[in-house]
Structures are given as structure tokens and as C-alpha cells.
PDB file of C-alpha atoms in Angstrom:
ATOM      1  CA  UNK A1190      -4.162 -30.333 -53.916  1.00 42.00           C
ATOM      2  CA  UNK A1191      -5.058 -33.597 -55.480  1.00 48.00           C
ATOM      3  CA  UNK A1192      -8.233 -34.887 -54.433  1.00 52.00           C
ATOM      4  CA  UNK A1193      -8.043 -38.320 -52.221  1.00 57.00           C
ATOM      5  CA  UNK A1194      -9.836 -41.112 -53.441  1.00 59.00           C
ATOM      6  CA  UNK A1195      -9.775 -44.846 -54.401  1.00 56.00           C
ATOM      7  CA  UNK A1196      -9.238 -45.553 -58.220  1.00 60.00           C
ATOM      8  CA  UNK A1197      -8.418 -49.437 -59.204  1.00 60.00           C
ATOM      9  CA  UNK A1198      -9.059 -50.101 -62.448  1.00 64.00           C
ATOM     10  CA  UNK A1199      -9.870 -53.289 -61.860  1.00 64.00           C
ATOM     11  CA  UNK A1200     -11.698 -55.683 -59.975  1.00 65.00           C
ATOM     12  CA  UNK A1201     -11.849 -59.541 -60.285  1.00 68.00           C
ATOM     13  CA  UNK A1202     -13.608 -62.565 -58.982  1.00 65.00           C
ATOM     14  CA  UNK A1203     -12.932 -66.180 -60.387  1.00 66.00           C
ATOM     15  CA  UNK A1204     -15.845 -68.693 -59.626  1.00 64.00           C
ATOM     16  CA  UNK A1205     -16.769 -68.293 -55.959  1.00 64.00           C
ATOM     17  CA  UNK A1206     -19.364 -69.773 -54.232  1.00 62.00           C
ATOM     18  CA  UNK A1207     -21.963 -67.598 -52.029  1.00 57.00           C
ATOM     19  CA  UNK A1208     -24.312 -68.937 -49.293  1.00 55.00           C
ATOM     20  CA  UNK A1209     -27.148 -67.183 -48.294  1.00 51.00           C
ATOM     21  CA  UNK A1210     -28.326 -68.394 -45.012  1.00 50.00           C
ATOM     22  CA  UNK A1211     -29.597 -66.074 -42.286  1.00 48.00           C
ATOM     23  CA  UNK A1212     -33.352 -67.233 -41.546  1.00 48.00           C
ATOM     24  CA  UNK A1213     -34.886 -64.074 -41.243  1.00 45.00           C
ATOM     25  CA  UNK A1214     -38.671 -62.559 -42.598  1.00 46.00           C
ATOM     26  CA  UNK A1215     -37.465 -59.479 -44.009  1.00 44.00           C
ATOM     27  CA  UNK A1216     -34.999 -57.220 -44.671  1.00 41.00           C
ATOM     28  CA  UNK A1217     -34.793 -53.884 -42.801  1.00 42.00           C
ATOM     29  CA  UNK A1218     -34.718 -52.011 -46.125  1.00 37.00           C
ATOM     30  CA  UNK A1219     -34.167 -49.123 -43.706  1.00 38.00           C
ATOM     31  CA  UNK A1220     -31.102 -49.586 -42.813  1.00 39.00           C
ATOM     32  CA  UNK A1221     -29.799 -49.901 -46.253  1.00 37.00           C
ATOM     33  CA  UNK A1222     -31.395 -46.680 -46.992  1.00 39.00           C
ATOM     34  CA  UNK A1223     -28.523 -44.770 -44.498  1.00 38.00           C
ATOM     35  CA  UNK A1224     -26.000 -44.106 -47.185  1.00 49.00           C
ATOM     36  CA  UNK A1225     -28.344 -43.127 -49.786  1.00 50.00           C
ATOM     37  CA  UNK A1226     -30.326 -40.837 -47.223  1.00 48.00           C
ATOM     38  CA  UNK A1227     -26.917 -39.130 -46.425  1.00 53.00           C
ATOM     39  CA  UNK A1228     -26.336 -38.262 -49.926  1.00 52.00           C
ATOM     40  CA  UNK A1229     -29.962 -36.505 -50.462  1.00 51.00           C
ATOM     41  CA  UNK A1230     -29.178 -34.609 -47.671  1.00 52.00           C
ATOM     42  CA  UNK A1231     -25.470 -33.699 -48.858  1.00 51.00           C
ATOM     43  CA  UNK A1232     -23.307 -35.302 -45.919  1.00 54.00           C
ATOM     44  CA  UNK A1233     -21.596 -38.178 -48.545  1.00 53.00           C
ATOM     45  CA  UNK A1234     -18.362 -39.329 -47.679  1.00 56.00           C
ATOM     46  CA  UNK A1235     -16.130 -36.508 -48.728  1.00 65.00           C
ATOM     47  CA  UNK A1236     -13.741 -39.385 -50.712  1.00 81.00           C
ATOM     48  CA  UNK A1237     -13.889 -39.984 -54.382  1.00 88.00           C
ATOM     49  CA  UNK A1238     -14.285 -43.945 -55.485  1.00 89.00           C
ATOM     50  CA  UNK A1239     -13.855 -44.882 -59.302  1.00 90.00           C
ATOM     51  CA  UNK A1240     -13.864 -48.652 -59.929  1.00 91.00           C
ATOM     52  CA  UNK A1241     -14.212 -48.240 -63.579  1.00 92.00           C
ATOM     53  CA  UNK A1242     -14.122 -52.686 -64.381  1.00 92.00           C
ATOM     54  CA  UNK A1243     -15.543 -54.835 -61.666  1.00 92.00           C
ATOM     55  CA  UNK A1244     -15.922 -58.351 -63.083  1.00 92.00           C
ATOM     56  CA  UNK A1245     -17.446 -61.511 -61.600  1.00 91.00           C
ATOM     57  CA  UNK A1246     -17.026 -64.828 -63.634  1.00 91.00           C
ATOM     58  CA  UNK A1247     -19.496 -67.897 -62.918  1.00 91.00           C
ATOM     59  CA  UNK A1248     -19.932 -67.507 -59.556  1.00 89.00           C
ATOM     60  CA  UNK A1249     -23.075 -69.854 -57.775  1.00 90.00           C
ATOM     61  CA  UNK A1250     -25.386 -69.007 -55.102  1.00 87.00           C
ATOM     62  CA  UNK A1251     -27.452 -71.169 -52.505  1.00 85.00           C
ATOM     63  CA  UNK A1252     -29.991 -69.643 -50.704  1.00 73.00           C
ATOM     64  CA  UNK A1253     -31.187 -71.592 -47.460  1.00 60.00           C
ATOM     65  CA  UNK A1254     -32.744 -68.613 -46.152  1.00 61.00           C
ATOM     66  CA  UNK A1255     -37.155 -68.714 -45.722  1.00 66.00           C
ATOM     67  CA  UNK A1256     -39.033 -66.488 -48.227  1.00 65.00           C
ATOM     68  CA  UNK A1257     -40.568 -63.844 -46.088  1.00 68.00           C
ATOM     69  CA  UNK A1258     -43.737 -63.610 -48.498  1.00 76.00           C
ATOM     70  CA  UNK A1259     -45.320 -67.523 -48.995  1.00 78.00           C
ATOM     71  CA  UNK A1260     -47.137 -65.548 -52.267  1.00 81.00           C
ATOM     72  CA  UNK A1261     -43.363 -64.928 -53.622  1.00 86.00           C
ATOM     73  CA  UNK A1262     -40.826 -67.905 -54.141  1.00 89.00           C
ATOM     74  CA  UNK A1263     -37.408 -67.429 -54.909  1.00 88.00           C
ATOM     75  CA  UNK A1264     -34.995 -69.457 -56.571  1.00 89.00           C
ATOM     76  CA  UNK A1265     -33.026 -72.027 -54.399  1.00 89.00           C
ATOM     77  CA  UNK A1266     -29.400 -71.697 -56.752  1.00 91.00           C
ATOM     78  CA  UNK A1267     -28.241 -69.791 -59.027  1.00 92.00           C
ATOM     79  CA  UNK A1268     -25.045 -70.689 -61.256  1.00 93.00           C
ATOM     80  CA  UNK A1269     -23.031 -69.555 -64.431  1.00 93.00           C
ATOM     81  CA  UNK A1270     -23.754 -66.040 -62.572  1.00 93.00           C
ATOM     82  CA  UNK A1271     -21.063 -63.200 -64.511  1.00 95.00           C
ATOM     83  CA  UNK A1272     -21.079 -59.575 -64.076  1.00 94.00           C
ATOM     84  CA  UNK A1273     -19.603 -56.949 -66.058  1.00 95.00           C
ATOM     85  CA  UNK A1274     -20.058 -53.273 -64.338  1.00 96.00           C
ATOM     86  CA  UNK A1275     -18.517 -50.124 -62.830  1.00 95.00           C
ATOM     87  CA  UNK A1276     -18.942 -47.585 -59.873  1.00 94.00           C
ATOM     88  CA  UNK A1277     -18.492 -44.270 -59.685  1.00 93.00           C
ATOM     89  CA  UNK A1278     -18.923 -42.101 -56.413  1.00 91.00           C
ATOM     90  CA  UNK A1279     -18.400 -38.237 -55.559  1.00 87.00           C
ATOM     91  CA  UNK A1280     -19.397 -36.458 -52.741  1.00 79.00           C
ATOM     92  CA  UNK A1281     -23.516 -35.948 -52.832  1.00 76.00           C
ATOM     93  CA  UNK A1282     -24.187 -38.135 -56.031  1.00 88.00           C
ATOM     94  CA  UNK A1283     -23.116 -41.707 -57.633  1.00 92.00           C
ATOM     95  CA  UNK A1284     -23.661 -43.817 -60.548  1.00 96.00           C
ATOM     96  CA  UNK A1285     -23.721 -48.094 -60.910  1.00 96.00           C
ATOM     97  CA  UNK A1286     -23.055 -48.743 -64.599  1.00 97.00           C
ATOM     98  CA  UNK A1287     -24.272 -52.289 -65.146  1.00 97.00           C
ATOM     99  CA  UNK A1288     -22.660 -53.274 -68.578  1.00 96.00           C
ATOM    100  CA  UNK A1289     -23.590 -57.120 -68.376  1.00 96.00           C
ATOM    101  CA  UNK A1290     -25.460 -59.770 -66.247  1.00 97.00           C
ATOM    102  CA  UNK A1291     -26.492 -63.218 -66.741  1.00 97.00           C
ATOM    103  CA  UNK A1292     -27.500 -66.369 -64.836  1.00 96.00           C
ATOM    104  CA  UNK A1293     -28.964 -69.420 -64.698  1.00 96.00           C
ATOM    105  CA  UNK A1294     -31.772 -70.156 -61.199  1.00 95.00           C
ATOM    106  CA  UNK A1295     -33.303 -72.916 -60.556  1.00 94.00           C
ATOM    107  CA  UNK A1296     -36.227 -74.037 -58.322  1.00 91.00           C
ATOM    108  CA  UNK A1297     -38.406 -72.473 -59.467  1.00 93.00           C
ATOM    109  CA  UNK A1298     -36.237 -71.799 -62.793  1.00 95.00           C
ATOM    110  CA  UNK A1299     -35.011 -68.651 -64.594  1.00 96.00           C
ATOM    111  CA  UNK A1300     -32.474 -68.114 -67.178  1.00 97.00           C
ATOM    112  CA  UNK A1301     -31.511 -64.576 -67.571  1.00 97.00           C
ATOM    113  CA  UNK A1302     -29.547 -64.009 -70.466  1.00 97.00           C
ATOM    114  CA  UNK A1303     -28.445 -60.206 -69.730  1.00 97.00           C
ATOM    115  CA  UNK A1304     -29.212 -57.288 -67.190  1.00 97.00           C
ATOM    116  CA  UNK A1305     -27.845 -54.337 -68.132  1.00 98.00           C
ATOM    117  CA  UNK A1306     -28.659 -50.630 -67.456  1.00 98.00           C
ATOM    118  CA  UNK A1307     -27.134 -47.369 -65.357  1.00 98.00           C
ATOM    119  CA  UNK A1308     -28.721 -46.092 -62.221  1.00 96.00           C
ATOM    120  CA  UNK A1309     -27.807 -42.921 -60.803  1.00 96.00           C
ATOM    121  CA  UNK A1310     -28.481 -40.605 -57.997  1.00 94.00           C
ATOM    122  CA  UNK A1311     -28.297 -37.078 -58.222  1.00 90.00           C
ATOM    123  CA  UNK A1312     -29.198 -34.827 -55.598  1.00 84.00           C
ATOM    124  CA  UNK A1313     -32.319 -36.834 -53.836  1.00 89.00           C
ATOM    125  CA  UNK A1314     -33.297 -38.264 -57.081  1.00 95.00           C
ATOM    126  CA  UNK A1315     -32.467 -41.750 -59.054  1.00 96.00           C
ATOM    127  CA  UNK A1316     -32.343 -41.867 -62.486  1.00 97.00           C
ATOM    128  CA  UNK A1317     -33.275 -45.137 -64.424  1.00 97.00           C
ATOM    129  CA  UNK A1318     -30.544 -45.119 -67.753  1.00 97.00           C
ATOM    130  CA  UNK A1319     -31.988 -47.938 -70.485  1.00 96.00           C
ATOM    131  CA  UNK A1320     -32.299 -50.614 -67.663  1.00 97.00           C
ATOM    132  CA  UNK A1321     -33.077 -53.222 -69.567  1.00 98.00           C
ATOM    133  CA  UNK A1322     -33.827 -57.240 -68.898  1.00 98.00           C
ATOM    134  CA  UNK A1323     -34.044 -60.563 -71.314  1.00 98.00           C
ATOM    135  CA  UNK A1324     -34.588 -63.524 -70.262  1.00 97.00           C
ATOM    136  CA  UNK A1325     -35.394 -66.905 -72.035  1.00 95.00           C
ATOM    137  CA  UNK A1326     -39.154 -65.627 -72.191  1.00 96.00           C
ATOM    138  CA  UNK A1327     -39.201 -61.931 -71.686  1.00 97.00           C
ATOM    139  CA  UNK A1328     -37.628 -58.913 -72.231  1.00 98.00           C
ATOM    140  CA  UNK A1329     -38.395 -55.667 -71.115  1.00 98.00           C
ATOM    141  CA  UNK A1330     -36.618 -51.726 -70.711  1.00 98.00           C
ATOM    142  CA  UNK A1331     -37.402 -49.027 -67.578  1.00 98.00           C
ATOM    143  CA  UNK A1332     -36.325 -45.499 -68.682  1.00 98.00           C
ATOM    144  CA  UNK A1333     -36.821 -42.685 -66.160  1.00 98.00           C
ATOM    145  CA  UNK A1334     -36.698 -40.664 -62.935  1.00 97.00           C
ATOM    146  CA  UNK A1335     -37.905 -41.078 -59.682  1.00 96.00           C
ATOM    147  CA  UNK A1336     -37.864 -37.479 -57.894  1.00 96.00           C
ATOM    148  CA  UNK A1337     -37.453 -37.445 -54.109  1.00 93.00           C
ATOM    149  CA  UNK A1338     -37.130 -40.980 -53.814  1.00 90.00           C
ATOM    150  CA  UNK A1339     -36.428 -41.474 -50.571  1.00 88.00           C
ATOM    151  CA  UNK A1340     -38.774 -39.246 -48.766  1.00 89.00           C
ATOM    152  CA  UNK A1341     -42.057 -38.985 -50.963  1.00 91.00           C
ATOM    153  CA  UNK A1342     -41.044 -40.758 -54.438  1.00 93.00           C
ATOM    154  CA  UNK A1343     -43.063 -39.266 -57.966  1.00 96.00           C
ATOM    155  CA  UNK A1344     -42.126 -41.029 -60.745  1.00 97.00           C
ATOM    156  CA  UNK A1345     -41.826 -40.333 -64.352  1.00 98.00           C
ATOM    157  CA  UNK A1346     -40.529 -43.739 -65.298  1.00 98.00           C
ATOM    158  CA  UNK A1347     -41.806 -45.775 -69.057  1.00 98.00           C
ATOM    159  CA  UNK A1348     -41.414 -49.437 -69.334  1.00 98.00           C
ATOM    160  CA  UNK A1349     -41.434 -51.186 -72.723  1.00 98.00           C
ATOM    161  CA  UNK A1350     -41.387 -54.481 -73.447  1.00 98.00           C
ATOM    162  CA  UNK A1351     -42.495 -58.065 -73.811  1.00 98.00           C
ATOM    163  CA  UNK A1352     -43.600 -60.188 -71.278  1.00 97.00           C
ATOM    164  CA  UNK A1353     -44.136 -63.951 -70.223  1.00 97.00           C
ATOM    165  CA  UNK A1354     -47.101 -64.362 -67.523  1.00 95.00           C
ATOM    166  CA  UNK A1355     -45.542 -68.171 -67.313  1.00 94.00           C
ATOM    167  CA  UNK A1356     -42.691 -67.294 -66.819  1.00 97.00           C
ATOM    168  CA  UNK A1357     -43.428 -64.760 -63.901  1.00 96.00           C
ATOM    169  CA  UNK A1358     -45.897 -66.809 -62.428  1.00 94.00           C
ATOM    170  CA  UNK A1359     -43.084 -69.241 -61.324  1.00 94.00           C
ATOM    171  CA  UNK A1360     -42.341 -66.831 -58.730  1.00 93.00           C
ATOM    172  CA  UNK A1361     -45.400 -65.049 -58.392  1.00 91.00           C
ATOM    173  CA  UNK A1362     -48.295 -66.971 -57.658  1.00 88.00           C
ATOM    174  CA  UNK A1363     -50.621 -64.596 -58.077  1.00 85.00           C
ATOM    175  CA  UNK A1364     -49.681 -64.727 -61.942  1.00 87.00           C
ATOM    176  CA  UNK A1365     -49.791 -68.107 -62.066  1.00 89.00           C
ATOM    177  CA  UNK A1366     -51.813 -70.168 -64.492  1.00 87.00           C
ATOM    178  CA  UNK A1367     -51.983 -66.828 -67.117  1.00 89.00           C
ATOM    179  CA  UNK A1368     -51.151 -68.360 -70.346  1.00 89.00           C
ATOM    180  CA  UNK A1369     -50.602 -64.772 -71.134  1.00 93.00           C
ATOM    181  CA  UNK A1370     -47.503 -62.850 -73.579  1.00 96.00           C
ATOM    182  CA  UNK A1371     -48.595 -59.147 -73.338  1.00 96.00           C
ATOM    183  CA  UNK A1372     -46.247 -56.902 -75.269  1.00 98.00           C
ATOM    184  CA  UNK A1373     -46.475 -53.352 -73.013  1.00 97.00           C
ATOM    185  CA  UNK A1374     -46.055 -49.538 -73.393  1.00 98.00           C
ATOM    186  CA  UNK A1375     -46.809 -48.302 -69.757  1.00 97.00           C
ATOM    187  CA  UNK A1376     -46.073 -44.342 -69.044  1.00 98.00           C
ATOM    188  CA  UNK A1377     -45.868 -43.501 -65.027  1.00 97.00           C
ATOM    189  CA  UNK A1378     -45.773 -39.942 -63.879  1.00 97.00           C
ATOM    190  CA  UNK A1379     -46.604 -38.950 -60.291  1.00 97.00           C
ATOM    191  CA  UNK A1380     -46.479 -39.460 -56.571  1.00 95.00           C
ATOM    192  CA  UNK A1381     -47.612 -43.137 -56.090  1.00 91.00           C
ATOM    193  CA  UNK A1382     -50.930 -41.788 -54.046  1.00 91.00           C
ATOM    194  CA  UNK A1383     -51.894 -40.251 -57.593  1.00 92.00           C
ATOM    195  CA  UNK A1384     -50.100 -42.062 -60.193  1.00 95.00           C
ATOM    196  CA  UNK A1385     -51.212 -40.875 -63.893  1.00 96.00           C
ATOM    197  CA  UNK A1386     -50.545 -44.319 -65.813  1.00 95.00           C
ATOM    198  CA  UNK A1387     -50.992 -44.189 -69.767  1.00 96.00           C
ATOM    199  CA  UNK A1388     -51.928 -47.844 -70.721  1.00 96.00           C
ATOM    200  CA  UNK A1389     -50.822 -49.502 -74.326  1.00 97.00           C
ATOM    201  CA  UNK A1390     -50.913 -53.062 -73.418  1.00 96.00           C
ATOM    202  CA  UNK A1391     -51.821 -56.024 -76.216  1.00 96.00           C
ATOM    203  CA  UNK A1392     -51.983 -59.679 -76.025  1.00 95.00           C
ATOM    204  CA  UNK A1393     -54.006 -62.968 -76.719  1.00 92.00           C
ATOM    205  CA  UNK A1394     -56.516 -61.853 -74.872  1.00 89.00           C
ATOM    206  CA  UNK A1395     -56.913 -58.756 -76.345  1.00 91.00           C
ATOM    207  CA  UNK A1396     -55.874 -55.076 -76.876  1.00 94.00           C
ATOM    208  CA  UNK A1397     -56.178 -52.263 -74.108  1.00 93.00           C
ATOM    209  CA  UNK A1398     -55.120 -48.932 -74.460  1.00 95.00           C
ATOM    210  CA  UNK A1399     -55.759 -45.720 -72.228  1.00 93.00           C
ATOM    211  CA  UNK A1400     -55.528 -43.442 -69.325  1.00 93.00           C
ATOM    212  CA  UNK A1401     -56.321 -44.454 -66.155  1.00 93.00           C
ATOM    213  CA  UNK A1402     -55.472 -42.824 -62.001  1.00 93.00           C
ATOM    214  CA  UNK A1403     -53.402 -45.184 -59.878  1.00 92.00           C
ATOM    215  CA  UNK A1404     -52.785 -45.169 -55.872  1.00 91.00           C
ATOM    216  CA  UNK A1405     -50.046 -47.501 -55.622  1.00 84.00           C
ATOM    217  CA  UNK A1406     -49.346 -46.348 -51.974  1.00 80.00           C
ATOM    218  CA  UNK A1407     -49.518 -49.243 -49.645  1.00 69.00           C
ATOM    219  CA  UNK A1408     -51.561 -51.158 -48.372  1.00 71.00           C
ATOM    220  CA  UNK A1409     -54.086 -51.448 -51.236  1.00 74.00           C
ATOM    221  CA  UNK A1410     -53.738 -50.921 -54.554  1.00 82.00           C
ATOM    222  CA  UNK A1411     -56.609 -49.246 -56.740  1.00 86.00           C
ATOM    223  CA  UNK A1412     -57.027 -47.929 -60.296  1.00 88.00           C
ATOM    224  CA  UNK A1413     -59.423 -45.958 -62.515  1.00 91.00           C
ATOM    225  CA  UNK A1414     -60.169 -44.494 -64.943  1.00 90.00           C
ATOM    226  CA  UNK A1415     -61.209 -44.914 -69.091  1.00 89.00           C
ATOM    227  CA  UNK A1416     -60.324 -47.790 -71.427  1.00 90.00           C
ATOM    228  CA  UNK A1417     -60.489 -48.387 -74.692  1.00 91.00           C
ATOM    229  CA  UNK A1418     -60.813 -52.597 -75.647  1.00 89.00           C
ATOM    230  CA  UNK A1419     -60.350 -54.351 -78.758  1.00 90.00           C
ATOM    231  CA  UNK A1420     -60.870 -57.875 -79.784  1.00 85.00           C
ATOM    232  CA  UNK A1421     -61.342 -59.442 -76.391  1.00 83.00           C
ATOM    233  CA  UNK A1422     -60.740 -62.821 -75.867  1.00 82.00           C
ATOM    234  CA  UNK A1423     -61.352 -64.922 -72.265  1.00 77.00           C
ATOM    235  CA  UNK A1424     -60.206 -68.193 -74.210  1.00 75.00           C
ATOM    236  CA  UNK A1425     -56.364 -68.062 -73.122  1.00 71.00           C
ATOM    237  CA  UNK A1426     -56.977 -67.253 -69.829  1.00 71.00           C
ATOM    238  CA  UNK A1427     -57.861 -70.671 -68.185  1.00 60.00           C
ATOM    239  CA  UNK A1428     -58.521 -69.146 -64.351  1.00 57.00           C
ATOM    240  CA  UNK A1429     -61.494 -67.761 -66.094  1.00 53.00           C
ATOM    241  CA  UNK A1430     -62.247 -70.377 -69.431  1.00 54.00           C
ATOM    242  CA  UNK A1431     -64.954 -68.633 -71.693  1.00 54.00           C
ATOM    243  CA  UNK A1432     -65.659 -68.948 -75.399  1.00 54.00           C
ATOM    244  CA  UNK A1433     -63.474 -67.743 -77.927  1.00 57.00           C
ATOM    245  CA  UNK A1434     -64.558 -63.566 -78.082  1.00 57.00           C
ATOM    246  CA  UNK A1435     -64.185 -60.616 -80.135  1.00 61.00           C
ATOM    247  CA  UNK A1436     -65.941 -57.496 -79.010  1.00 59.00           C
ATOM    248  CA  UNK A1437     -64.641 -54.069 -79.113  1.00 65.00           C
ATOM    249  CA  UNK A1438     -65.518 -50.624 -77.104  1.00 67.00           C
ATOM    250  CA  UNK A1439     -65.348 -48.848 -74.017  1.00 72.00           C
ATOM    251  CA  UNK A1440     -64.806 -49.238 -70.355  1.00 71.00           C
ATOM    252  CA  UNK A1441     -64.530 -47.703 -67.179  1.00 72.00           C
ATOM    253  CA  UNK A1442     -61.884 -49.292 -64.598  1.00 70.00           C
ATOM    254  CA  UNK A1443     -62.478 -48.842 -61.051  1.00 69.00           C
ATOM    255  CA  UNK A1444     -60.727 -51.427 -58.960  1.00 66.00           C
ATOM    256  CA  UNK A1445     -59.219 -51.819 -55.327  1.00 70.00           C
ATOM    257  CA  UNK A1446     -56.818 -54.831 -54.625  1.00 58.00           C
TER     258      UNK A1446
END
């Protein structure tokens, strides 16, 4: 017989108006792990969903809710916030399409001009399609797989791009006061205890390329490995002001945050 399932082909909502205020510290990221755990272990629902146009048109969001990390701040609106994607579920594997996403935050303020990318999951492992972000200051792609994600994730994931430290450090505050614009080429492949990272990375304050060993397993965070520097410069980096530099050669990274 004819397989059961939903299949509208499409879905749309006109301007709404979302509040966001439970006062909580965190999210029990657990608990929205259930449905994806059910599918890595092949008890999905057994019902086929295809919502091939889901479309959201300037819809506005107020967040009253406490940041749960003082070191992170999030924006208190957002507005003009459209979304262009579709959804496709079967039994033991599905796939969010995102075709278009843009916003504007503010406090602190943001203006992303499109999200857009397809994540999948297949078996126990989510695939990373072209995911790529631009926003008035950066823009950046993450291409890849990340095997056995929910149990002991490895990665094999590149991302590409151009980023602002000013703009990131308006939500970050460790990045703050980075007057940084560091175009990057970063290759990840491994479990995050042993994470092999190949380094391209080149800004005003200089050009870094290499290989280097990562454990990006909480709690702490360490790296090392060989680097190769050009053309060093301290100027632009005013947490740290130091003459105007140029030296080139080697180093050896071996750090623990």
C-alpha cells in the first residue's frame, strides 16, 4: 500500500511576534537530543513528513529571558526575521534544507543578511551541506561530516571564510577589543580529544599557516603543534599595543585555555 505520511506543500507565517521569556540558566540540550538519539539507533517514527516550502515573513522576537553565560550576550530583539526552507523526514534519517535567512538584532546588534545551508542526518551521522553565513561584517561556509555525533562525535568538517573580530566581540567578550579581519581556511578531522586542525589563517596582524593537535573536549581547551609565521604585526591588536612588526619564521604552539 501507499505509505502514510504528511505532505503540505506549503507552509506560511505572516508577521508574528515571538516572546521568549522563561528565566532559566540553561537549556537541557539533552532532552532535545531524544528524537535525534532515536533515529541513530533506528526506532524513528515509522511516518513519512515532506514540507517541501515553509516560509516565515518579518516576524520579531523579544527575548526577556537571563543569558546563562555573563561571558556571552545575546541580542534583546530581533526584527525583519524571514525564512525560506524545507523538511524532509523518513524513518531512520532526515534533512532541513535552509534556502534563506535574514534578520536584523539589536542590543548588542547584528544584521544577518542570509543563512543558508542543508543539514542532514544519516544513520548516526550529520552532514554539514554548504552552510554558509553573511552578515554586514562577515561571511563564512562549514562543509562536512560529523561521524557518531551523538555518542562520541569525530569530525571532518572545513570552514572558509572571512571574519570580523568586532563584530563577534559584541557577543563574545572574550573577542572583544580585537580590531582583527582574519580571512580563514581551517581543516578539522577527528574525535574532539585528538582533533588534527590544518591552520591557513591571515590578517593584519599577520599570516599563520600549519598543522597543529587540538583537545577540544571539555573543560579545557589546548593546542599544539608547528607553525609557520609571516609578517607579524602586534600594532592592530590594542589588548596587547606593540610597535609596528615584521618578522617571519617558525613556532611551536603549546597552549591550554
Amino acid at each position: 500500500g501507499a505509505a502514510s505520511g504528511v505532505f503540505p506543500s506549503r507552509s506560511t507565517v505572516d508577521r508574528t511576534v515571538i516572546w521568549i521569556v522563561r528565566d532559566a540558566p540553561a537549556v537541557d540540550v539533552a532532552r532535545l537530543a531524544i528524537c535525534p538519539a532515536q533515529e541513530a539507533e533506528r526506532q524513528g517514527q515509522g511516518q513519512t513528513i515532506s514540507l517541501p516550502s515553509i516560509e516565515l515573513y518579518g516576524a520579531a522576537l523579544a527575548r526577556v529571558v537571563r543569558t546563562w553565560d555573563p561571558a556571552l550576550r545575546l541580542p534583546r530583539r530581533v526584527t525583519g526575521l524571514d525564512v525560506k526552507a524545507a523538511f524532509e523526514y523518513q524513518p531512520v534519517h532526515y534533512t532541513v534544507t535552509l534556502k534563506q535567512l535574514n534578520f536584523e538584532a539589536a542590543s548588542p546588534e547584528l544584521s544577518v543578511k542570509n543563512l543558508s545551508g542543508v543539514l542532514s542526518q544519516r544513520d548516526d551521522n550529520l552532514y554539514v551541506q554548504q552552510f554558509t553565513l553573511k552578515t554586514g561584517e562577515t561571511s563564512l561556509t562549514v562543509d562536512g561530516v560529523v561521524e557518531t555525533y551523538l555518542s562520541s562525535p569525530s569530525l571532518n568538517v572545513t570552514t572558509s571564510g572571512n571574519l570580523s573580530m568586532p563584530e563577534v566581540g559584541r557577543f563574545v567578550s572574550a573577542a572583544e577589543g580585537y580590531a582583527l579581519h582574519p580571512a580563514i581556511d581551517i581543516k578539522a578531522k577527528g574525535p574532539l580529544q585528538a582533533l588534527a586542525l590544518n591552520l591557513d589563517i591571515q590578517s593584519e596582524a599577520g599570516h599563520i599557516q600549519g598543522q597543529v593537535a587540538a583537545d577540544a573536549e571539555a573543560p579545557d581547551f589546548s593546542i599544539r603543534g608547528a607553525l609557520e609565521i609571516a609578517q607579524l604585526n602586534l600594532a592592530p591588536l590594542p589588548k596587547d599595543p606593540a610597535p609596528k612588526s615584521d618578522p617571519t619564521g617558525h613556532a611551536k604552539a603549546d597552549l591550554t585555555l
